[in-house]
Amino acid sequence: QQQVKQSPQSLIVQKGGIPIINCAYENTAFDYFPWYQQFPGKGPALLIAIRPDVSEKKEGRFTISFNKSAKQFSLHIMDSQPGDSATYFCAASDPYGSARQLTFGSGTQLTVLP
Amino acid sequence: DADVTQTPRNRITKTGKRIMLECSQTKGHDRMYWYRQDPGLGLRLIYYSFDVKDINKGEISDGYSVSRQAQAKFSLSLESAIPNQTALYFCATTQGWNTEAFFGQGTRLTVV
């Protein structure tokens, strides 16, 4: 049972484009929504995170948009660069669940062409 | 040196063999985790530990066991490896809830 559904599975954009990765969730108790970036041969690393009391958060070229009523959140990468080519994972955390751990989406492999 | 170190980085083993993956961290965090990454499935939690005396099963614990030898060390064992345990395994640490998770560089395990 996948509690966080991520799309698309892969994405190819030209340099300067704005890739958008979407995630949807069912558990309304989720209260923390991070995005992780993973380069080949490396472990995932935190990129940006949002809590449900705000609708948008920006850090540099990366923006999370959050829609609580639709139970969806997305990552936008402005002015994408070839160095942004990586796998991106959305995640969510439920403070009341038995595990209270991060539940990850299935990942999106982003390729930014020069 | 990496904050979270996994050994080995790559391992090929035969079906039925016992294998241990090791993780150590220098961040001083209390919580440690083992995840498995498969293409198209993301990262799935195998086991997690809140401290040395606290071990908990995650989403996919069958066929795996763990040991928290110290606050800084958390090992994952496959008692009798099978081919569908071929995957990329990650150890991670956090300090408290809803905080940044720090991952190791992963162990690529192949069971033949």
PDB file of C-alpha atoms in Angstrom:
ATOM      1  CA  GLN A   1       0.000   0.000   0.000  1.00  0.00           C
ATOM      2  CA  GLN A   2       1.644   3.168  -1.179  1.00  0.00           C
ATOM      3  CA  GLN A   3       0.621   6.063   1.020  1.00  0.00           C
ATOM      4  CA  VAL A   4       2.463   8.670  -1.018  1.00  0.00           C
ATOM      5  CA  LYS A   5       1.998   8.497  -4.775  1.00  0.00           C
ATOM      6  CA  GLN A   6       4.594  10.279  -6.894  1.00  0.00           C
ATOM      7  CA  SER A   7       4.546  11.160 -10.576  1.00  0.00           C
ATOM      8  CA  PRO A   8       5.995  11.131 -13.128  1.00  0.00           C
ATOM      9  CA  GLN A   9       8.430   8.244 -12.844  1.00  0.00           C
ATOM     10  CA  SER A  10      10.846  10.000 -15.181  1.00  0.00           C
ATOM     11  CA  LEU A  11      11.137  13.468 -16.622  1.00  0.00           C
ATOM     12  CA  ILE A  12      13.366  15.012 -19.261  1.00  0.00           C
ATOM     13  CA  VAL A  13      13.625  18.785 -19.694  1.00  0.00           C
ATOM     14  CA  GLN A  14      15.888  21.209 -21.473  1.00  0.00           C
ATOM     15  CA  LYS A  15      18.232  23.452 -19.520  1.00  0.00           C
ATOM     16  CA  GLY A  16      16.285  26.435 -18.225  1.00  0.00           C
ATOM     17  CA  GLY A  17      13.001  24.532 -18.160  1.00  0.00           C
ATOM     18  CA  ILE A  18      10.802  24.149 -15.071  1.00  0.00           C
ATOM     19  CA  PRO A  19      10.299  20.506 -14.187  1.00  0.00           C
ATOM     20  CA  ILE A  20       7.393  19.793 -11.868  1.00  0.00           C
ATOM     21  CA  ILE A  21       7.120  16.648  -9.778  1.00  0.00           C
ATOM     22  CA  ASN A  22       3.848  15.838  -8.080  1.00  0.00           C
ATOM     23  CA  CYS A  23       2.925  13.855  -4.998  1.00  0.00           C
ATOM     24  CA  ALA A  24      -0.427  12.922  -3.521  1.00  0.00           C
ATOM     25  CA  TYR A  25      -1.238  11.433  -0.139  1.00  0.00           C
ATOM     26  CA  GLU A  26      -4.207   9.929   1.680  1.00  0.00           C
ATOM     27  CA  ASN A  27      -3.265  10.148   5.343  1.00  0.00           C
ATOM     28  CA  THR A  28      -4.534  13.479   6.658  1.00  0.00           C
ATOM     29  CA  ALA A  29      -2.369  13.052   9.759  1.00  0.00           C
ATOM     30  CA  PHE A  30       0.804  13.648   7.749  1.00  0.00           C
ATOM     31  CA  ASP A  31       2.345  16.870   9.004  1.00  0.00           C
ATOM     32  CA  TYR A  32       5.789  17.097   7.462  1.00  0.00           C
ATOM     33  CA  PHE A  33       6.562  16.884   3.757  1.00  0.00           C
ATOM     34  CA  PRO A  34      10.220  16.814   2.702  1.00  0.00           C
ATOM     35  CA  TRP A  35      11.807  16.328  -0.678  1.00  0.00           C
ATOM     36  CA  TYR A  36      15.036  14.381  -1.028  1.00  0.00           C
ATOM     37  CA  GLN A  37      17.520  14.526  -3.899  1.00  0.00           C
ATOM     38  CA  GLN A  38      19.665  11.550  -4.802  1.00  0.00           C
ATOM     39  CA  PHE A  39      22.632  11.528  -7.179  1.00  0.00           C
ATOM     40  CA  PRO A  40      23.932   8.244  -8.642  1.00  0.00           C
ATOM     41  CA  GLY A  41      26.035   6.334  -6.152  1.00  0.00           C
ATOM     42  CA  LYS A  42      24.958   8.530  -3.269  1.00  0.00           C
ATOM     43  CA  GLY A  43      22.372   8.405  -0.548  1.00  0.00           C
ATOM     44  CA  PRO A  44      19.360  10.728  -0.620  1.00  0.00           C
ATOM     45  CA  ALA A  45      19.875  14.165   0.887  1.00  0.00           C
ATOM     46  CA  LEU A  46      17.280  16.624   2.138  1.00  0.00           C
ATOM     47  CA  LEU A  47      16.507  19.293  -0.443  1.00  0.00           C
ATOM     48  CA  ILE A  48      13.577  21.230   0.979  1.00  0.00           C
ATOM     49  CA  ALA A  49      10.663  20.555   3.336  1.00  0.00           C
ATOM     50  CA  ILE A  50       7.278  22.081   4.139  1.00  0.00           C
ATOM     51  CA  ARG A  51       4.685  21.830   6.878  1.00  0.00           C
ATOM     52  CA  PRO A  52       0.939  22.009   6.131  1.00  0.00           C
ATOM     53  CA  ASP A  53       0.435  25.437   7.685  1.00  0.00           C
ATOM     54  CA  VAL A  54       1.922  27.133   4.608  1.00  0.00           C
ATOM     55  CA  SER A  55       1.052  26.781   0.923  1.00  0.00           C
ATOM     56  CA  GLU A  56       4.462  27.453  -0.559  1.00  0.00           C
ATOM     57  CA  LYS A  57       8.110  27.407   0.392  1.00  0.00           C
ATOM     58  CA  LYS A  58      11.058  28.552  -1.697  1.00  0.00           C
ATOM     59  CA  GLU A  59      14.728  27.811  -1.278  1.00  0.00           C
ATOM     60  CA  GLY A  60      16.809  29.123  -4.108  1.00  0.00           C
ATOM     61  CA  ARG A  61      15.545  27.632  -7.371  1.00  0.00           C
ATOM     62  CA  PHE A  62      13.461  24.997  -5.586  1.00  0.00           C
ATOM     63  CA  THR A  63       9.842  25.577  -4.582  1.00  0.00           C
ATOM     64  CA  ILE A  64       7.330  23.333  -2.835  1.00  0.00           C
ATOM     65  CA  SER A  65       3.669  24.061  -3.481  1.00  0.00           C
ATOM     66  CA  PHE A  66       1.279  22.520  -0.993  1.00  0.00           C
ATOM     67  CA  ASN A  67      -2.483  22.048  -1.384  1.00  0.00           C
ATOM     68  CA  LYS A  68      -3.893  20.721   1.867  1.00  0.00           C
ATOM     69  CA  SER A  69      -7.487  20.361   0.650  1.00  0.00           C
ATOM     70  CA  ALA A  70      -6.418  18.336  -2.371  1.00  0.00           C
ATOM     71  CA  LYS A  71      -3.815  16.413  -0.356  1.00  0.00           C
ATOM     72  CA  GLN A  72      -1.184  17.152  -2.942  1.00  0.00           C
ATOM     73  CA  PHE A  73       2.228  18.773  -2.985  1.00  0.00           C
ATOM     74  CA  SER A  74       4.696  19.400  -5.738  1.00  0.00           C
ATOM     75  CA  LEU A  75       8.308  20.367  -6.364  1.00  0.00           C
ATOM     76  CA  HIS A  76       9.163  22.990  -8.966  1.00  0.00           C
ATOM     77  CA  ILE A  77      12.725  23.583 -10.114  1.00  0.00           C
ATOM     78  CA  MET A  78      13.199  27.000 -11.668  1.00  0.00           C
ATOM     79  CA  ASP A  79      15.848  27.547 -14.363  1.00  0.00           C
ATOM     80  CA  SER A  80      16.837  23.882 -14.230  1.00  0.00           C
ATOM     81  CA  GLN A  81      20.473  22.992 -14.835  1.00  0.00           C
ATOM     82  CA  PRO A  82      22.187  19.772 -15.948  1.00  0.00           C
ATOM     83  CA  GLY A  83      23.550  19.501 -12.412  1.00  0.00           C
ATOM     84  CA  ASP A  84      19.976  19.085 -11.184  1.00  0.00           C
ATOM     85  CA  SER A  85      19.807  15.725 -12.950  1.00  0.00           C
ATOM     86  CA  ALA A  86      19.066  13.297 -10.137  1.00  0.00           C
ATOM     87  CA  THR A  87      16.336  11.190  -8.607  1.00  0.00           C
ATOM     88  CA  TYR A  88      13.873  13.105  -6.466  1.00  0.00           C
ATOM     89  CA  PHE A  89      11.769  11.575  -3.713  1.00  0.00           C
ATOM     90  CA  CYS A  90       8.849  13.155  -1.947  1.00  0.00           C
ATOM     91  CA  ALA A  91       8.050  11.946   1.538  1.00  0.00           C
ATOM     92  CA  ALA A  92       5.615  12.456   4.374  1.00  0.00           C
ATOM     93  CA  SER A  93       5.643  11.873   8.088  1.00  0.00           C
ATOM     94  CA  ASP A  94       2.776  10.957  10.398  1.00  0.00           C
ATOM     95  CA  PRO A  95       3.388  11.849  14.051  1.00  0.00           C
ATOM     96  CA  TYR A  96       0.625   9.525  15.242  1.00  0.00           C
ATOM     97  CA  GLY A  97       1.302   6.434  13.161  1.00  0.00           C
ATOM     98  CA  SER A  98       2.834   3.305  14.647  1.00  0.00           C
ATOM     99  CA  ALA A  99       6.100   3.975  12.892  1.00  0.00           C
ATOM    100  CA  ARG A 100       6.016   7.769  12.867  1.00  0.00           C
ATOM    101  CA  GLN A 101       8.619   7.559  10.177  1.00  0.00           C
ATOM    102  CA  LEU A 102       9.055   8.973   6.723  1.00  0.00           C
ATOM    103  CA  THR A 103       6.954   7.353   4.012  1.00  0.00           C
ATOM    104  CA  PHE A 104       8.597   7.884   0.632  1.00  0.00           C
ATOM    105  CA  GLY A 105       7.152   8.214  -2.845  1.00  0.00           C
ATOM    106  CA  SER A 106       8.427   5.985  -5.623  1.00  0.00           C
ATOM    107  CA  GLY A 107      10.876   8.562  -6.991  1.00  0.00           C
ATOM    108  CA  THR A 108      11.263  10.627 -10.164  1.00  0.00           C
ATOM    109  CA  GLN A 109      14.361  10.406 -12.302  1.00  0.00           C
ATOM    110  CA  LEU A 110      14.998  13.894 -13.684  1.00  0.00           C
ATOM    111  CA  THR A 111      17.284  14.527 -16.632  1.00  0.00           C
ATOM    112  CA  VAL A 112      18.128  18.098 -17.582  1.00  0.00           C
ATOM    113  CA  LEU A 113      19.611  18.301 -21.061  1.00  0.00           C
ATOM    114  CA  PRO A 114      22.322  20.886 -21.759  1.00  0.00           C
TER     115      PRO A 114
ATOM    116  CA  ASP B   1      34.801  11.324   6.608  1.00  0.00           C
ATOM    117  CA  ALA B   2      31.148  10.632   5.965  1.00  0.00           C
ATOM    118  CA  ASP B   3      28.706  11.208   8.814  1.00  0.00           C
ATOM    119  CA  VAL B   4      26.965   7.904   8.067  1.00  0.00           C
ATOM    120  CA  THR B   5      29.197   5.076   6.864  1.00  0.00           C
ATOM    121  CA  GLN B   6      27.960   1.819   5.415  1.00  0.00           C
ATOM    122  CA  THR B   7      30.035  -1.293   4.816  1.00  0.00           C
ATOM    123  CA  PRO B   8      30.376  -3.005   2.473  1.00  0.00           C
ATOM    124  CA  ARG B   9      29.493  -0.737  -0.462  1.00  0.00           C
ATOM    125  CA  ASN B  10      28.947  -3.677  -2.777  1.00  0.00           C
ATOM    126  CA  ARG B  11      28.368  -7.335  -2.066  1.00  0.00           C
ATOM    127  CA  ILE B  12      27.517 -10.378  -4.107  1.00  0.00           C
ATOM    128  CA  THR B  13      26.346 -13.402  -2.164  1.00  0.00           C
ATOM    129  CA  LYS B  14      24.760 -16.745  -2.858  1.00  0.00           C
ATOM    130  CA  THR B  15      21.237 -17.822  -2.055  1.00  0.00           C
ATOM    131  CA  GLY B  16      20.997 -19.196   1.464  1.00  0.00           C
ATOM    132  CA  LYS B  17      24.040 -17.415   2.823  1.00  0.00           C
ATOM    133  CA  ARG B  18      23.925 -15.206   5.894  1.00  0.00           C
ATOM    134  CA  ILE B  19      25.089 -11.666   5.340  1.00  0.00           C
ATOM    135  CA  MET B  20      25.470  -8.612   7.545  1.00  0.00           C
ATOM    136  CA  LEU B  21      25.424  -4.999   6.460  1.00  0.00           C
ATOM    137  CA  GLU B  22      26.932  -2.521   8.878  1.00  0.00           C
ATOM    138  CA  CYS B  23      26.229   1.127   9.568  1.00  0.00           C
ATOM    139  CA  SER B  24      27.972   3.595  11.825  1.00  0.00           C
ATOM    140  CA  GLN B  25      27.285   7.279  12.379  1.00  0.00           C
ATOM    141  CA  THR B  26      29.223  10.152  13.879  1.00  0.00           C
ATOM    142  CA  LYS B  27      26.351  12.633  14.127  1.00  0.00           C
ATOM    143  CA  GLY B  28      25.407  11.624  17.668  1.00  0.00           C
ATOM    144  CA  HIS B  29      21.818  10.973  16.610  1.00  0.00           C
ATOM    145  CA  ASP B  30      19.637   8.658  18.634  1.00  0.00           C
ATOM    146  CA  ARG B  31      17.488   7.257  15.836  1.00  0.00           C
ATOM    147  CA  MET B  32      18.759   4.917  13.130  1.00  0.00           C
ATOM    148  CA  TYR B  33      16.984   3.263  10.201  1.00  0.00           C
ATOM    149  CA  TRP B  34      17.470   0.720   7.481  1.00  0.00           C
ATOM    150  CA  TYR B  35      15.769   1.281   4.119  1.00  0.00           C
ATOM    151  CA  ARG B  36      15.653  -0.735   0.955  1.00  0.00           C
ATOM    152  CA  GLN B  37      15.524   0.964  -2.464  1.00  0.00           C
ATOM    153  CA  ASP B  38      14.120  -0.785  -5.516  1.00  0.00           C
ATOM    154  CA  PRO B  39      13.452   0.816  -8.910  1.00  0.00           C
ATOM    155  CA  GLY B  40       9.924   2.180  -9.075  1.00  0.00           C
ATOM    156  CA  LEU B  41       9.248   1.457  -5.407  1.00  0.00           C
ATOM    157  CA  GLY B  42      11.140   4.238  -3.709  1.00  0.00           C
ATOM    158  CA  LEU B  43      12.588   3.735  -0.247  1.00  0.00           C
ATOM    159  CA  ARG B  44      10.882   1.261   2.052  1.00  0.00           C
ATOM    160  CA  LEU B  45      11.579   0.994   5.752  1.00  0.00           C
ATOM    161  CA  ILE B  46      12.920  -2.337   6.994  1.00  0.00           C
ATOM    162  CA  TYR B  47      13.714  -1.660  10.676  1.00  0.00           C
ATOM    163  CA  TYR B  48      14.250   1.347  12.887  1.00  0.00           C
ATOM    164  CA  SER B  49      15.691   1.973  16.327  1.00  0.00           C
ATOM    165  CA  PHE B  50      15.090   4.903  18.659  1.00  0.00           C
ATOM    166  CA  ASP B  51      17.885   3.924  21.014  1.00  0.00           C
ATOM    167  CA  VAL B  52      20.034   0.926  21.904  1.00  0.00           C
ATOM    168  CA  LYS B  53      17.194  -0.826  23.716  1.00  0.00           C
ATOM    169  CA  ASP B  54      14.462  -0.008  21.211  1.00  0.00           C
ATOM    170  CA  ILE B  55      14.109  -1.932  17.931  1.00  0.00           C
ATOM    171  CA  ASN B  56      11.021  -1.791  15.725  1.00  0.00           C
ATOM    172  CA  LYS B  57       9.880  -3.496  12.570  1.00  0.00           C
ATOM    173  CA  GLY B  58       9.196  -1.386   9.531  1.00  0.00           C
ATOM    174  CA  GLU B  59       7.095  -1.979   6.459  1.00  0.00           C
ATOM    175  CA  ILE B  60       9.127  -4.908   5.062  1.00  0.00           C
ATOM    176  CA  SER B  61      10.944  -6.640   7.935  1.00  0.00           C
ATOM    177  CA  ASP B  62      10.340 -10.276   6.911  1.00  0.00           C
ATOM    178  CA  GLY B  63      13.624 -12.019   6.132  1.00  0.00           C
ATOM    179  CA  TYR B  64      15.694  -9.391   7.933  1.00  0.00           C
ATOM    180  CA  SER B  65      16.973  -8.830  11.451  1.00  0.00           C
ATOM    181  CA  VAL B  66      18.899  -5.995  13.074  1.00  0.00           C
ATOM    182  CA  SER B  67      21.197  -5.294  15.964  1.00  0.00           C
ATOM    183  CA  ARG B  68      21.884  -1.941  17.645  1.00  0.00           C
ATOM    184  CA  GLN B  69      25.296  -2.556  19.137  1.00  0.00           C
ATOM    185  CA  ALA B  70      25.765   1.014  20.330  1.00  0.00           C
ATOM    186  CA  GLN B  71      24.165   4.389  19.772  1.00  0.00           C
ATOM    187  CA  ALA B  72      26.394   4.833  16.743  1.00  0.00           C
ATOM    188  CA  LYS B  73      26.120   1.347  15.224  1.00  0.00           C
ATOM    189  CA  PHE B  74      23.169  -0.408  13.600  1.00  0.00           C
ATOM    190  CA  SER B  75      23.568  -3.629  11.631  1.00  0.00           C
ATOM    191  CA  LEU B  76      21.185  -5.343   9.247  1.00  0.00           C
ATOM    192  CA  SER B  77      21.329  -9.105   8.732  1.00  0.00           C
ATOM    193  CA  LEU B  78      19.854 -11.364   6.108  1.00  0.00           C
ATOM    194  CA  GLU B  79      19.757 -14.769   7.789  1.00  0.00           C
ATOM    195  CA  SER B  80      19.280 -16.719   4.573  1.00  0.00           C
ATOM    196  CA  ALA B  81      19.586 -14.493   1.535  1.00  0.00           C
ATOM    197  CA  ILE B  82      17.229 -14.944  -1.405  1.00  0.00           C
ATOM    198  CA  PRO B  83      17.396 -13.385  -4.884  1.00  0.00           C
ATOM    199  CA  ASN B  84      14.480 -11.001  -4.322  1.00  0.00           C
ATOM    200  CA  GLN B  85      16.534  -9.342  -1.596  1.00  0.00           C
ATOM    201  CA  THR B  86      18.772  -8.005  -4.323  1.00  0.00           C
ATOM    202  CA  ALA B  87      18.505  -4.242  -3.838  1.00  0.00           C
ATOM    203  CA  LEU B  88      20.212  -1.061  -2.721  1.00  0.00           C
ATOM    204  CA  TYR B  89      20.208  -0.734   1.064  1.00  0.00           C
ATOM    205  CA  PHE B  90      20.509   2.532   2.940  1.00  0.00           C
ATOM    206  CA  CYS B  91      21.125   3.333   6.559  1.00  0.00           C
ATOM    207  CA  ALA B  92      19.901   6.681   7.876  1.00  0.00           C
ATOM    208  CA  THR B  93      19.873   8.665  11.115  1.00  0.00           C
ATOM    209  CA  THR B  94      17.718  11.425  12.573  1.00  0.00           C
ATOM    210  CA  GLN B  95      17.600  13.353  15.799  1.00  0.00           C
ATOM    211  CA  GLY B  96      14.015  13.629  16.946  1.00  0.00           C
ATOM    212  CA  TRP B  97      10.825  13.760  14.888  1.00  0.00           C
ATOM    213  CA  ASN B  98      10.304  15.510  11.603  1.00  0.00           C
ATOM    214  CA  THR B  99      13.930  16.398  11.232  1.00  0.00           C
ATOM    215  CA  GLU B 100      16.413  15.908   8.459  1.00  0.00           C
ATOM    216  CA  ALA B 101      17.382  12.310   7.772  1.00  0.00           C
ATOM    217  CA  PHE B 102      21.048  11.729   6.949  1.00  0.00           C
ATOM    218  CA  PHE B 103      21.709   8.759   4.699  1.00  0.00           C
ATOM    219  CA  GLY B 104      24.755   6.641   4.118  1.00  0.00           C
ATOM    220  CA  GLN B 105      26.038   6.046   0.597  1.00  0.00           C
ATOM    221  CA  GLY B 106      24.283   2.716   0.327  1.00  0.00           C
ATOM    222  CA  THR B 107      25.163  -0.950  -0.024  1.00  0.00           C
ATOM    223  CA  ARG B 108      24.394  -2.603  -3.319  1.00  0.00           C
ATOM    224  CA  LEU B 109      23.559  -6.227  -2.544  1.00  0.00           C
ATOM    225  CA  THR B 110      23.187  -8.905  -5.187  1.00  0.00           C
ATOM    226  CA  VAL B 111      21.936 -12.355  -4.264  1.00  0.00           C
ATOM    227  CA  VAL B 112      22.630 -14.975  -6.921  1.00  0.00           C
TER     228      VAL B 112
END
